[in-house]
Short mmCIF file of C-alpha atoms and ligand atoms in Angstrom, two decimals:
data_model
loop_
_atom_site.label_atom_id
_atom_site.label_comp_id
_atom_site.label_asym_id
_atom_site.label_seq_id
_atom_site.Cartn_x
_atom_site.Cartn_y
_atom_site.Cartn_z
CA GLY F 1 28.25 -74.00 185.05
CA ASN F 2 30.57 -71.63 186.77
CA ASN F 3 33.12 -74.26 187.33
CA VAL F 4 33.13 -75.15 183.69
CA GLY F 5 33.57 -71.59 182.64
CA LYS F 6 36.43 -71.03 185.00
CA GLU F 7 38.49 -74.00 184.01
CA ASN F 8 37.75 -73.37 180.43
CA GLY F 9 39.07 -69.89 180.76
CA THR F 10 42.43 -71.10 181.82
CA CYS F 11 42.24 -73.56 178.95
CA GLU F 12 43.59 -70.85 176.74
CA GLY F 13 45.14 -68.78 179.40
CA ILE F 14 48.63 -67.70 180.11
CA SER F 15 46.91 -67.00 183.30
CA GLU F 16 48.36 -65.32 186.29
CA GLY F 17 46.02 -65.19 189.21
CA GLU F 18 42.37 -66.02 189.22
CA GLY F 19 39.66 -63.89 187.75
CA SER F 20 36.08 -64.17 188.84
CA ASP F 21 34.27 -67.01 187.20
CA GLU F 22 32.23 -65.02 184.79
CA MET F 23 35.03 -62.79 183.74
CA VAL F 24 37.23 -65.55 182.55
CA CYS F 25 34.98 -66.66 179.78
CA GLY F 26 32.90 -63.51 179.55
CA VAL F 27 32.27 -62.81 175.92
CA GLY F 28 31.09 -59.33 176.61
CA ASP F 29 33.80 -57.99 178.91
CA GLY F 30 34.16 -54.27 178.76
CA ASP F 31 37.78 -54.39 177.77
CA GLN F 32 37.28 -56.71 174.83
CA LEU F 33 37.84 -55.19 171.44
CA GLU F 34 35.58 -55.85 168.53
CA ARG F 35 37.03 -58.69 166.59
CA PRO F 36 36.39 -58.50 162.87
CA GLY F 37 37.17 -62.13 162.11
CA ALA F 38 35.49 -63.87 165.02
CA ALA F 39 32.66 -66.26 164.41
CA GLN F 40 29.57 -66.82 166.49
CA GLY F 41 29.48 -69.21 169.39
CA ASP F 42 33.05 -68.58 170.39
CA ALA F 43 32.65 -69.65 173.96
CA LEU F 44 36.34 -69.86 174.71
CA HIS F 45 36.82 -66.21 175.02
CA LEU F 46 39.11 -64.85 177.61
CA GLN F 47 39.81 -62.05 179.90
CA ARG F 48 42.79 -59.95 178.92
CA ARG F 49 45.52 -61.00 181.27
CA VAL F 50 48.78 -60.87 179.35
CA GLY F 51 50.57 -57.62 180.10
CA LEU F 52 53.93 -56.41 178.87
CA PHE F 53 55.94 -58.64 181.19
CA SER F 54 54.08 -61.85 180.42
CA GLY F 55 54.09 -60.92 176.75
CA VAL F 56 57.86 -60.73 176.75
CA ALA F 57 58.09 -63.94 178.80
CA LEU F 58 55.80 -65.73 176.39
CA ILE F 59 57.92 -64.83 173.37
CA VAL F 60 61.26 -65.48 175.07
CA GLY F 61 60.01 -68.73 176.60
CA THR F 62 58.97 -70.10 173.23
CA MET F 63 61.93 -68.91 171.24
CA ILE F 64 64.58 -70.30 173.55
CA GLY F 65 64.21 -74.05 173.32
CA SER F 66 66.42 -76.56 171.62
CA GLY F 67 67.93 -74.48 168.83
CA ILE F 68 70.65 -72.65 170.67
CA PHE F 69 71.92 -75.97 172.05
CA VAL F 70 71.90 -77.90 168.76
CA SER F 71 72.07 -75.43 165.88
CA PRO F 72 75.48 -73.77 166.44
CA SER F 73 77.37 -76.81 165.09
CA GLY F 74 75.20 -77.19 162.02
CA LEU F 75 75.33 -73.51 161.29
CA LEU F 76 79.09 -73.52 161.49
CA VAL F 77 79.33 -76.47 159.12
CA ARG F 78 76.98 -74.87 156.64
CA THR F 79 78.71 -71.47 156.61
CA GLY F 80 82.28 -72.73 156.89
CA SER F 81 83.50 -69.92 159.14
CA VAL F 82 83.02 -68.35 162.53
CA GLY F 83 82.52 -64.86 161.12
CA MET F 84 79.88 -65.91 158.63
CA SER F 85 78.05 -67.94 161.25
CA PHE F 86 77.90 -64.87 163.52
CA LEU F 87 76.58 -62.80 160.66
CA ILE F 88 73.85 -65.37 160.12
CA TRP F 89 72.95 -65.54 163.81
CA ILE F 90 72.55 -61.78 163.81
CA ALA F 91 70.72 -61.70 160.47
CA CYS F 92 68.27 -64.33 161.73
CA GLY F 93 67.57 -62.16 164.77
CA VAL F 94 67.01 -59.09 162.63
CA LEU F 95 64.80 -61.01 160.21
CA SER F 96 62.71 -62.37 163.09
CA LEU F 97 62.38 -58.88 164.52
CA LEU F 98 61.26 -57.41 161.21
CA GLY F 99 58.84 -60.27 160.63
CA ALA F 100 57.45 -59.88 164.12
CA LEU F 101 56.97 -56.12 163.68
CA ALA F 102 54.90 -56.81 160.59
CA TYR F 103 52.95 -59.36 162.64
CA ALA F 104 52.39 -56.62 165.20
CA GLU F 105 50.50 -54.62 162.60
CA LEU F 106 48.49 -57.69 161.61
CA GLY F 107 47.83 -58.61 165.22
CA THR F 108 46.65 -55.18 166.29
CA MET F 109 44.46 -54.89 163.20
CA ASN F 110 42.75 -58.25 163.56
CA THR F 111 42.78 -59.07 167.22
CA SER F 112 41.41 -62.59 167.02
CA SER F 113 43.65 -65.41 168.18
CA GLY F 114 45.09 -67.86 165.69
CA ALA F 115 47.65 -65.58 163.98
CA GLU F 116 48.22 -66.54 160.32
CA TYR F 117 44.92 -68.33 160.21
CA ALA F 118 43.01 -65.14 160.99
CA TYR F 119 45.09 -62.95 158.67
CA PHE F 120 44.76 -65.30 155.70
CA MET F 121 41.03 -65.41 156.26
CA ASP F 122 40.88 -61.60 156.09
CA ALA F 123 43.24 -61.10 153.20
CA PHE F 124 42.76 -64.12 150.95
CA GLY F 125 39.58 -65.88 152.11
CA PRO F 126 38.88 -69.36 153.44
CA LEU F 127 40.95 -71.56 151.12
CA PRO F 128 44.44 -70.28 152.06
CA ALA F 129 43.34 -70.12 155.70
CA PHE F 130 42.22 -73.73 155.50
CA LEU F 131 45.49 -74.80 153.87
CA PHE F 132 47.37 -73.11 156.68
CA SER F 133 45.41 -74.87 159.40
CA TRP F 134 45.77 -78.14 157.51
CA VAL F 135 49.54 -77.83 157.23
CA SER F 136 49.95 -76.54 160.78
CA THR F 137 48.02 -79.39 162.33
CA LEU F 138 49.54 -82.09 160.19
CA VAL F 139 53.05 -80.81 159.69
CA LEU F 140 54.22 -77.65 161.41
CA LYS F 141 53.19 -78.17 165.02
CA PRO F 142 54.03 -81.90 165.10
CA SER F 143 57.42 -81.33 163.48
CA GLN F 144 58.22 -78.65 166.06
CA MET F 145 57.37 -81.13 168.79
CA ALA F 146 59.44 -83.84 167.13
CA ILE F 147 62.54 -81.67 166.71
CA ILE F 148 62.44 -80.29 170.23
CA CYS F 149 61.88 -83.71 171.81
CA LEU F 150 64.62 -85.29 169.73
CA SER F 151 67.00 -82.60 170.98
CA LEU F 152 65.84 -83.20 174.52
CA ALA F 153 66.51 -86.91 174.12
CA LYS F 154 69.89 -86.35 172.54
CA TYR F 155 71.06 -84.22 175.43
CA SER F 156 69.59 -86.25 178.24
CA VAL F 157 70.89 -89.53 176.82
CA GLU F 158 74.29 -88.09 175.94
CA ALA F 159 74.90 -87.47 179.61
CA PHE F 160 74.92 -91.21 180.28
CA TYR F 161 77.38 -92.14 177.55
CA SER F 162 81.12 -91.65 177.57
CA ILE F 163 82.57 -88.78 175.59
CA ASP F 164 83.71 -90.74 172.54
CA CYS F 165 80.75 -93.04 172.20
CA ASP F 166 77.54 -91.82 170.60
CA PRO F 167 74.27 -93.04 172.05
CA PRO F 168 72.43 -95.45 169.74
CA PRO F 169 69.74 -93.66 167.70
CA ILE F 170 67.05 -96.03 168.87
CA VAL F 171 67.59 -95.04 172.50
CA VAL F 172 67.42 -91.36 171.58
CA LYS F 173 64.19 -91.91 169.68
CA MET F 174 62.62 -93.84 172.50
CA VAL F 175 63.42 -91.11 174.99
CA ALA F 176 61.95 -88.54 172.58
CA VAL F 177 58.72 -90.52 172.37
CA LEU F 178 58.62 -90.81 176.14
CA ALA F 179 58.99 -87.03 176.43
CA ILE F 180 56.11 -86.49 174.00
CA MET F 181 53.93 -88.83 176.06
CA ILE F 182 54.69 -87.04 179.32
CA ILE F 183 53.99 -83.64 177.79
CA LEU F 184 50.77 -84.95 176.30
CA ALA F 185 49.69 -86.32 179.66
CA ILE F 186 50.34 -83.00 181.42
CA ASN F 187 48.41 -81.07 178.79
CA CYS F 188 45.49 -83.47 178.87
CA TYR F 189 45.41 -83.61 182.63
CA SER F 190 44.91 -79.99 183.55
CA VAL F 191 45.37 -76.59 182.08
CA ASN F 192 46.40 -75.13 185.40
CA LEU F 193 49.14 -77.70 185.72
CA ALA F 194 50.20 -76.94 182.16
CA THR F 195 50.55 -73.20 182.83
CA SER F 196 52.53 -73.74 186.03
CA VAL F 197 54.88 -76.13 184.27
CA MET F 198 55.41 -73.52 181.58
CA ASN F 199 56.28 -70.72 184.01
CA LEU F 200 58.62 -72.90 186.04
CA PHE F 201 60.48 -74.15 183.01
CA THR F 202 60.85 -70.71 181.47
CA ALA F 203 62.55 -69.46 184.62
CA ALA F 204 64.86 -72.48 184.70
CA LYS F 205 65.82 -72.00 181.10
CA LEU F 206 66.86 -68.38 181.61
CA LEU F 207 69.07 -69.50 184.46
CA ALA F 208 70.71 -72.08 182.19
CA ILE F 209 71.42 -69.43 179.56
CA ALA F 210 72.89 -67.15 182.20
CA ILE F 211 75.24 -69.92 183.40
CA VAL F 212 76.56 -70.60 179.91
CA ILE F 213 77.07 -66.92 179.14
CA GLY F 214 78.64 -66.23 182.53
CA ALA F 215 81.11 -69.10 182.25
CA GLY F 216 81.94 -68.23 178.64
CA MET F 217 82.60 -64.59 179.38
CA TYR F 218 84.87 -65.60 182.23
CA LYS F 219 86.92 -67.77 179.84
CA LEU F 220 87.02 -64.97 177.34
CA PHE F 221 88.37 -62.48 179.81
CA GLU F 222 90.98 -65.04 180.82
CA GLY F 223 92.24 -64.50 177.30
CA ASN F 224 90.80 -67.40 175.31
CA THR F 225 90.16 -65.43 172.17
CA GLU F 226 92.20 -67.40 169.64
CA TYR F 227 89.23 -69.04 167.91
CA LEU F 228 87.63 -65.67 167.37
CA ALA F 229 90.77 -64.14 165.89
CA ARG F 230 90.48 -64.98 162.16
CA PRO F 231 86.76 -65.01 161.68
CA PHE F 232 86.29 -65.31 157.93
CA GLU F 233 88.69 -68.13 157.11
CA GLY F 234 86.94 -70.83 155.07
CA THR F 235 83.65 -69.02 154.44
CA THR F 236 81.31 -70.61 151.88
CA TYR F 237 79.49 -68.37 149.48
CA SER F 238 77.10 -70.96 148.04
CA MET F 239 73.62 -69.47 148.00
CA GLY F 240 71.98 -72.78 148.86
CA ASN F 241 74.33 -73.34 151.81
CA ILE F 242 73.61 -69.88 153.10
CA ALA F 243 69.88 -70.48 152.80
CA THR F 244 70.00 -73.77 154.68
CA ALA F 245 72.29 -72.16 157.26
CA PHE F 246 69.47 -69.66 157.70
CA TYR F 247 67.07 -72.54 158.25
CA THR F 248 69.27 -73.85 161.03
CA GLY F 249 69.53 -70.43 162.64
CA LEU F 250 65.91 -69.47 162.13
CA TRP F 251 64.83 -72.64 163.89
CA ALA F 252 66.46 -71.30 167.05
CA TYR F 253 64.50 -68.07 166.64
CA ASP F 254 61.23 -69.68 165.72
CA GLY F 255 58.38 -68.70 167.97
CA TRP F 256 58.84 -64.93 167.40
CA ASN F 257 55.19 -64.80 166.29
CA ASN F 258 53.86 -66.68 169.28
CA LEU F 259 52.19 -63.73 170.98
CA ASN F 260 50.00 -63.34 167.89
CA TYR F 261 48.31 -66.63 168.71
CA VAL F 262 46.94 -65.15 171.91
CA THR F 263 46.06 -61.58 170.91
CA GLU F 264 42.61 -62.10 172.38
CA GLU F 265 44.17 -62.23 175.83
CA ILE F 266 46.62 -59.33 175.71
CA LYS F 267 45.83 -56.25 177.77
CA ASN F 268 45.87 -53.16 175.58
CA PRO F 269 47.23 -55.11 172.59
CA SER F 270 47.90 -52.11 170.39
CA LYS F 271 50.62 -51.00 172.82
CA ASN F 272 51.72 -54.22 174.46
CA LEU F 273 52.01 -56.40 171.37
CA PRO F 274 54.54 -54.19 169.54
CA ARG F 275 56.39 -53.42 172.77
CA SER F 276 56.73 -57.05 173.82
CA ILE F 277 58.09 -57.85 170.38
CA ALA F 278 60.53 -54.95 170.45
CA ILE F 279 61.92 -56.08 173.80
CA ALA F 280 61.84 -59.86 173.51
CA ILE F 281 63.44 -60.46 170.13
CA PRO F 282 66.52 -58.23 170.56
CA LEU F 283 66.94 -59.83 174.00
CA VAL F 284 66.99 -63.32 172.51
CA THR F 285 69.34 -62.18 169.73
CA ILE F 286 71.82 -60.85 172.26
CA CYS F 287 71.64 -64.08 174.29
CA TYR F 288 72.25 -66.21 171.22
CA VAL F 289 75.22 -64.22 170.00
CA LEU F 290 76.78 -64.25 173.48
CA ILE F 291 76.27 -67.99 173.82
CA ASN F 292 78.04 -68.56 170.54
CA VAL F 293 80.91 -66.39 171.72
CA SER F 294 81.00 -68.49 174.90
CA TYR F 295 81.15 -71.76 172.99
CA LEU F 296 84.03 -70.43 170.89
CA ALA F 297 85.87 -69.27 173.98
CA VAL F 298 86.37 -72.90 174.96
CA MET F 299 86.41 -74.92 171.75
CA SER F 300 87.76 -74.55 168.24
CA PRO F 301 85.35 -74.24 165.32
CA ALA F 302 86.39 -77.75 164.23
CA GLU F 303 85.62 -79.20 167.66
CA MET F 304 82.37 -77.34 167.72
CA ALA F 305 81.37 -78.62 164.29
CA GLU F 306 82.08 -82.18 165.40
CA SER F 307 80.42 -82.03 168.77
CA GLU F 308 77.19 -83.98 168.99
CA ALA F 309 76.00 -81.75 171.79
CA VAL F 310 77.90 -78.46 171.93
CA ALA F 311 76.61 -77.36 175.28
CA VAL F 312 77.70 -80.63 176.91
CA THR F 313 81.20 -80.29 175.49
CA PHE F 314 81.18 -76.74 176.79
CA GLY F 315 80.07 -77.85 180.25
CA ASN F 316 82.66 -80.62 180.45
CA ARG F 317 85.46 -78.15 179.78
CA VAL F 318 84.33 -75.26 181.89
CA LEU F 319 82.07 -76.31 184.69
CA GLY F 320 84.16 -79.10 186.20
CA VAL F 321 82.19 -81.12 188.73
CA THR F 322 79.05 -79.15 188.01
CA ALA F 323 79.09 -80.13 184.32
CA TRP F 324 75.90 -82.13 184.90
CA LEU F 325 74.12 -78.79 185.10
CA ILE F 326 74.19 -78.52 181.34
CA PRO F 327 72.30 -81.65 180.29
CA VAL F 328 69.82 -80.98 183.07
CA SER F 329 69.21 -77.41 181.96
CA VAL F 330 68.94 -78.32 178.31
CA THR F 331 66.42 -81.00 179.18
CA ILE F 332 64.44 -78.43 181.12
CA SER F 333 64.63 -75.81 178.40
CA THR F 334 63.56 -78.19 175.64
CA PHE F 335 60.86 -79.76 177.76
CA GLY F 336 59.38 -76.33 178.46
CA SER F 337 59.52 -75.35 174.83
CA ALA F 338 57.91 -78.59 173.60
CA HIS F 339 55.29 -78.21 176.26
CA GLY F 340 54.50 -74.66 175.16
CA THR F 341 54.38 -75.77 171.56
CA LEU F 342 51.77 -78.43 172.24
CA PHE F 343 49.83 -75.98 174.39
CA ALA F 344 49.71 -73.50 171.49
CA ALA F 345 48.77 -76.22 169.02
CA GLY F 346 45.54 -76.77 170.92
CA ARG F 347 44.67 -73.10 170.46
CA LEU F 348 45.14 -73.25 166.73
CA CYS F 349 42.74 -76.20 166.57
CA PHE F 350 40.06 -74.02 168.16
CA ALA F 351 40.62 -71.09 165.84
CA ALA F 352 40.34 -73.27 162.75
CA SER F 353 37.53 -75.47 163.94
CA ARG F 354 35.25 -72.59 164.82
CA GLU F 355 35.19 -71.91 161.06
CA GLY F 356 34.48 -75.58 160.32
CA HIS F 357 37.97 -76.07 158.92
CA LEU F 358 39.05 -79.11 160.85
CA LEU F 359 37.46 -82.37 161.83
CA ASN F 360 34.99 -81.39 164.54
CA ILE F 361 36.37 -83.95 166.90
CA LEU F 362 39.70 -82.10 167.03
CA SER F 363 38.07 -79.08 168.62
CA TYR F 364 36.29 -80.97 171.40
CA VAL F 365 37.35 -80.76 175.02
CA HIS F 366 37.38 -83.38 177.71
CA VAL F 367 34.12 -83.21 179.68
CA ARG F 368 35.70 -83.18 183.12
CA ARG F 369 39.29 -82.08 182.65
CA LEU F 370 38.29 -79.41 180.10
CA THR F 371 41.42 -79.84 178.07
CA PRO F 372 41.39 -80.11 174.27
CA ALA F 373 42.45 -83.75 174.47
CA PRO F 374 41.61 -85.05 170.97
CA GLY F 375 43.56 -82.31 169.20
CA LEU F 376 46.51 -82.81 171.53
CA ILE F 377 46.51 -86.59 171.08
CA PHE F 378 46.30 -86.18 167.33
CA HIS F 379 49.27 -83.79 167.23
CA SER F 380 51.31 -86.04 169.45
CA LEU F 381 50.70 -89.14 167.34
CA ILE F 382 51.99 -87.35 164.26
CA ALA F 383 54.96 -86.07 166.22
CA VAL F 384 55.77 -89.63 167.28
CA ALA F 385 55.67 -90.74 163.65
CA MET F 386 58.08 -87.93 162.74
CA VAL F 387 60.44 -88.85 165.55
CA ALA F 388 60.44 -92.41 164.28
CA SER F 389 61.18 -91.47 160.71
CA GLY F 390 63.39 -88.41 160.75
CA THR F 391 66.59 -86.86 162.08
CA ILE F 392 66.86 -83.47 163.73
CA ASP F 393 68.53 -81.84 160.74
CA SER F 394 66.19 -83.18 158.10
CA LEU F 395 63.19 -82.24 160.22
CA ILE F 396 64.51 -78.70 160.73
CA ASP F 397 64.90 -78.18 156.97
CA PHE F 398 61.47 -79.64 156.36
CA PHE F 399 59.93 -77.46 159.05
CA SER F 400 61.62 -74.22 158.06
CA PHE F 401 60.81 -74.62 154.40
CA THR F 402 57.13 -75.06 155.16
CA ALA F 403 56.97 -72.41 157.87
CA TRP F 404 58.55 -69.73 155.70
CA ILE F 405 56.00 -70.28 152.97
CA PHE F 406 53.39 -69.17 155.49
CA TYR F 407 55.45 -66.41 157.10
CA GLY F 408 55.94 -65.02 153.59
CA GLY F 409 52.22 -65.43 153.03
CA ALA F 410 51.49 -63.33 156.09
CA MET F 411 53.72 -60.55 154.72
CA LEU F 412 51.77 -60.70 151.47
CA ALA F 413 48.52 -60.55 153.45
CA LEU F 414 49.71 -57.37 155.13
CA ILE F 415 50.65 -55.75 151.84
CA VAL F 416 47.40 -56.83 150.15
CA MET F 417 45.29 -55.49 153.00
CA ARG F 418 46.91 -52.08 152.76
CA TYR F 419 45.08 -51.90 149.41
CA THR F 420 41.95 -53.93 149.99
CA ARG F 421 41.20 -52.61 153.47
CA PRO F 422 42.80 -49.17 153.54
CA ASN F 423 40.42 -47.83 156.18
CA PHE F 424 40.71 -50.62 158.71
CA PRO F 425 41.98 -49.27 162.06
CA ARG F 426 45.70 -49.93 162.33
CA PRO F 427 46.81 -48.91 165.83
CA TYR F 428 50.35 -49.92 164.94
CA LYS F 429 51.55 -49.46 161.38
CA VAL F 430 54.93 -50.71 160.12
CA PRO F 431 56.78 -48.97 157.33
CA ILE F 432 55.71 -50.91 154.24
CA ILE F 433 59.32 -51.60 153.31
CA ILE F 434 59.59 -54.06 156.23
CA PRO F 435 57.02 -56.60 155.04
CA VAL F 436 58.25 -56.17 151.46
CA LEU F 437 61.79 -56.98 152.55
CA VAL F 438 60.73 -59.97 154.65
CA LEU F 439 58.62 -61.24 151.76
CA VAL F 440 61.58 -61.06 149.39
CA ILE F 441 63.83 -62.84 151.89
CA SER F 442 61.26 -65.54 152.49
CA LEU F 443 60.99 -66.13 148.74
CA TYR F 444 64.74 -66.54 148.67
CA LEU F 445 64.63 -68.90 151.65
CA ILE F 446 62.02 -71.05 149.91
CA VAL F 447 63.54 -71.12 146.45
CA ALA F 448 67.32 -71.16 147.03
CA PRO F 449 67.58 -74.52 148.83
CA ILE F 450 65.38 -76.22 146.22
CA VAL F 451 67.51 -74.92 143.37
CA ASP F 452 70.82 -75.50 145.10
CA THR F 453 70.44 -78.72 147.06
CA PRO F 454 67.12 -80.36 146.28
CA GLN F 455 65.97 -82.66 149.06
CA ILE F 456 63.06 -85.01 149.02
CA GLU F 457 61.68 -83.28 152.13
CA TYR F 458 60.81 -80.16 150.15
CA LEU F 459 58.78 -82.24 147.75
CA TYR F 460 56.91 -83.93 150.60
CA ALA F 461 56.11 -80.56 152.08
CA THR F 462 54.75 -79.25 148.78
CA PHE F 463 52.61 -82.36 148.31
CA PHE F 464 51.27 -81.96 151.79
CA ILE F 465 50.18 -78.41 151.18
CA LEU F 466 48.53 -79.29 147.88
CA GLY F 467 47.01 -82.44 149.38
CA GLY F 468 44.90 -80.12 151.51
CA LEU F 469 42.98 -79.11 148.38
CA ILE F 470 41.66 -82.64 147.96
CA PHE F 471 40.03 -82.38 151.36
CA TYR F 472 38.95 -78.79 151.03
CA VAL F 473 36.59 -79.16 148.11
CA PRO F 474 34.26 -81.92 149.38
CA PHE F 475 34.52 -81.47 153.14
CA VAL F 476 34.81 -77.74 153.65
CA HIS F 477 33.50 -76.14 150.50
CA TYR F 478 30.56 -78.48 149.99
CA GLY F 479 30.31 -79.37 153.68
CA TYR F 480 30.00 -83.09 152.92
CA THR F 481 29.62 -85.41 155.90
CA SER F 482 29.05 -89.11 155.64
CA PRO F 483 27.15 -91.23 158.17
CA TRP F 484 30.41 -93.07 158.64
CA MET F 485 32.14 -89.88 159.79
CA GLU F 486 29.39 -89.09 162.22
CA LYS F 487 29.67 -92.56 163.70
CA PHE F 488 33.39 -92.09 164.01
CA THR F 489 32.90 -88.76 165.81
CA VAL F 490 30.44 -90.29 168.25
CA PHE F 491 32.76 -93.23 168.82
CA CYS F 492 35.67 -90.89 169.62
CA GLN F 493 33.44 -88.78 171.84
CA LEU F 494 32.60 -91.80 173.95
CA LEU F 495 36.12 -93.16 173.93
CA PHE F 496 37.82 -89.96 175.01
CA GLU F 497 34.87 -88.51 176.93
CA VAL F 498 34.94 -85.29 174.97
CA ALA F 499 32.27 -82.86 173.81
CA PRO F 500 32.00 -79.69 171.73
CA THR F 501 32.79 -76.55 173.74
CA GLN F 502 29.45 -74.90 173.02
CA THR F 503 27.52 -77.65 174.79
CA LEU F 504 29.78 -77.32 177.81
CA ILE F 505 29.44 -73.59 178.15
CA GLY F 506 25.86 -73.78 176.94
N1 LIG C 601 62.97 -71.83 168.76
C1 LIG C 601 62.60 -73.01 169.46
C2 LIG C 601 63.80 -73.88 169.67
O1 LIG C 601 64.90 -73.46 169.44
C3 LIG C 601 61.52 -73.77 168.78
C4 LIG C 601 60.22 -73.07 168.75
C5 LIG C 601 59.15 -73.87 168.13
N2 LIG C 601 58.19 -72.99 167.59
C6 LIG C 601 57.04 -72.69 168.17
N3 LIG C 601 56.29 -71.81 167.59
N4 LIG C 601 56.68 -73.24 169.28
O2 LIG C 601 63.67 -75.01 170.07
#
């Protein structure tokens, strides 16, 4: 069906404009590159639509979410001084840029979507790739959703409470769950709606950032520089504190690898992938540093460390009667980012399930709406459980710890493939020192917090990763299926009205 193909195309699309029906899901388009890692029957294959501009927008839109509105306080507490916190904000930007440049080599070498999943498959084989998809579906993507929606709730609820009275946690959690439900509904309803929502919210978020920076710079030029005057007073030098401060900062930058999930849709990826990275990440770094300067132009480090919602405090002091702009913009920014995160999670489900690495049902799409509903519902349920059980800070540590194990793994994959696949075409090649450096830093980021301030979250994360092995051996390696599981799949198919993509494209 033409109709099916068309909608399905947008299912993965960061689409701008309509292509002809066949082109959207045309497997054999002239401008498609050969994809070394791609399996047969990959019906969800898209036209290349993401150019330089949308590439940059996609990275910036994902990176700017909740972090810049919640992390500055935590980062200040963990580093103890303004100067050190600025150094960490900048270092996080540089680290993200270096990591992303290494991802550019990986992404131009293996142009199949799914990022880490595809690279692990190439470099280390199916087991590490499986463990990655296991951890991403069960932990990484849901915890991203949970953190972003908790921040959304905190800011939107804060607006209704007086300055010296914190909103009750239960209210915050309920709003977060509500946000997850709305985002889930949008994503299940229609892919076209989902892409429009994403574009609209990205634009709104850039406006919000511009307002904060503009107002802050104005205050600064009025002469409010006292809090920036003695930057290094009170700095901590504890290695564990520095590492967890990095976690806080790196959360705000997370998403720097997001374009690698959609390499199959980038026009001329060998040029546009590295270029988008080289523009987007420095741009975000500059925004973040300037926002921090703005915050400190109107409040002291102590006030900032205490503030439950820095941007609201900022708005109340600077924007006068238009202070309501801040909670509204933060809600928009976080909503957009959570929405994009769930959207991307669906894509990962496809990449992993076409190799038989996830429950089949998770890769099915709704027969009429053509959205990957089961995967989305599954992610959202786990996110709700995380919202119920965690706090923003504990979830950020938990997330960053786990994520950096895999970012480090991707660096290792790059280095290994320089030896095991020396003749693979590499349209963009990073100096080898970059992945080596990022690998060393990621090892530090994983080990230092455990040694310095052990938290139960790190243990949970490790168990989760290893728990994947228990499932891998019978279900993936030996391909075991029980009649019970087949019944369950059929039951879910009928309940959610979903079907495998191959039968739809047929
Ligand atoms: N950096 C974003 C924020 O500050 C979170 C991005 C989540 N990561 C992702 N790959 N979607 O809220």
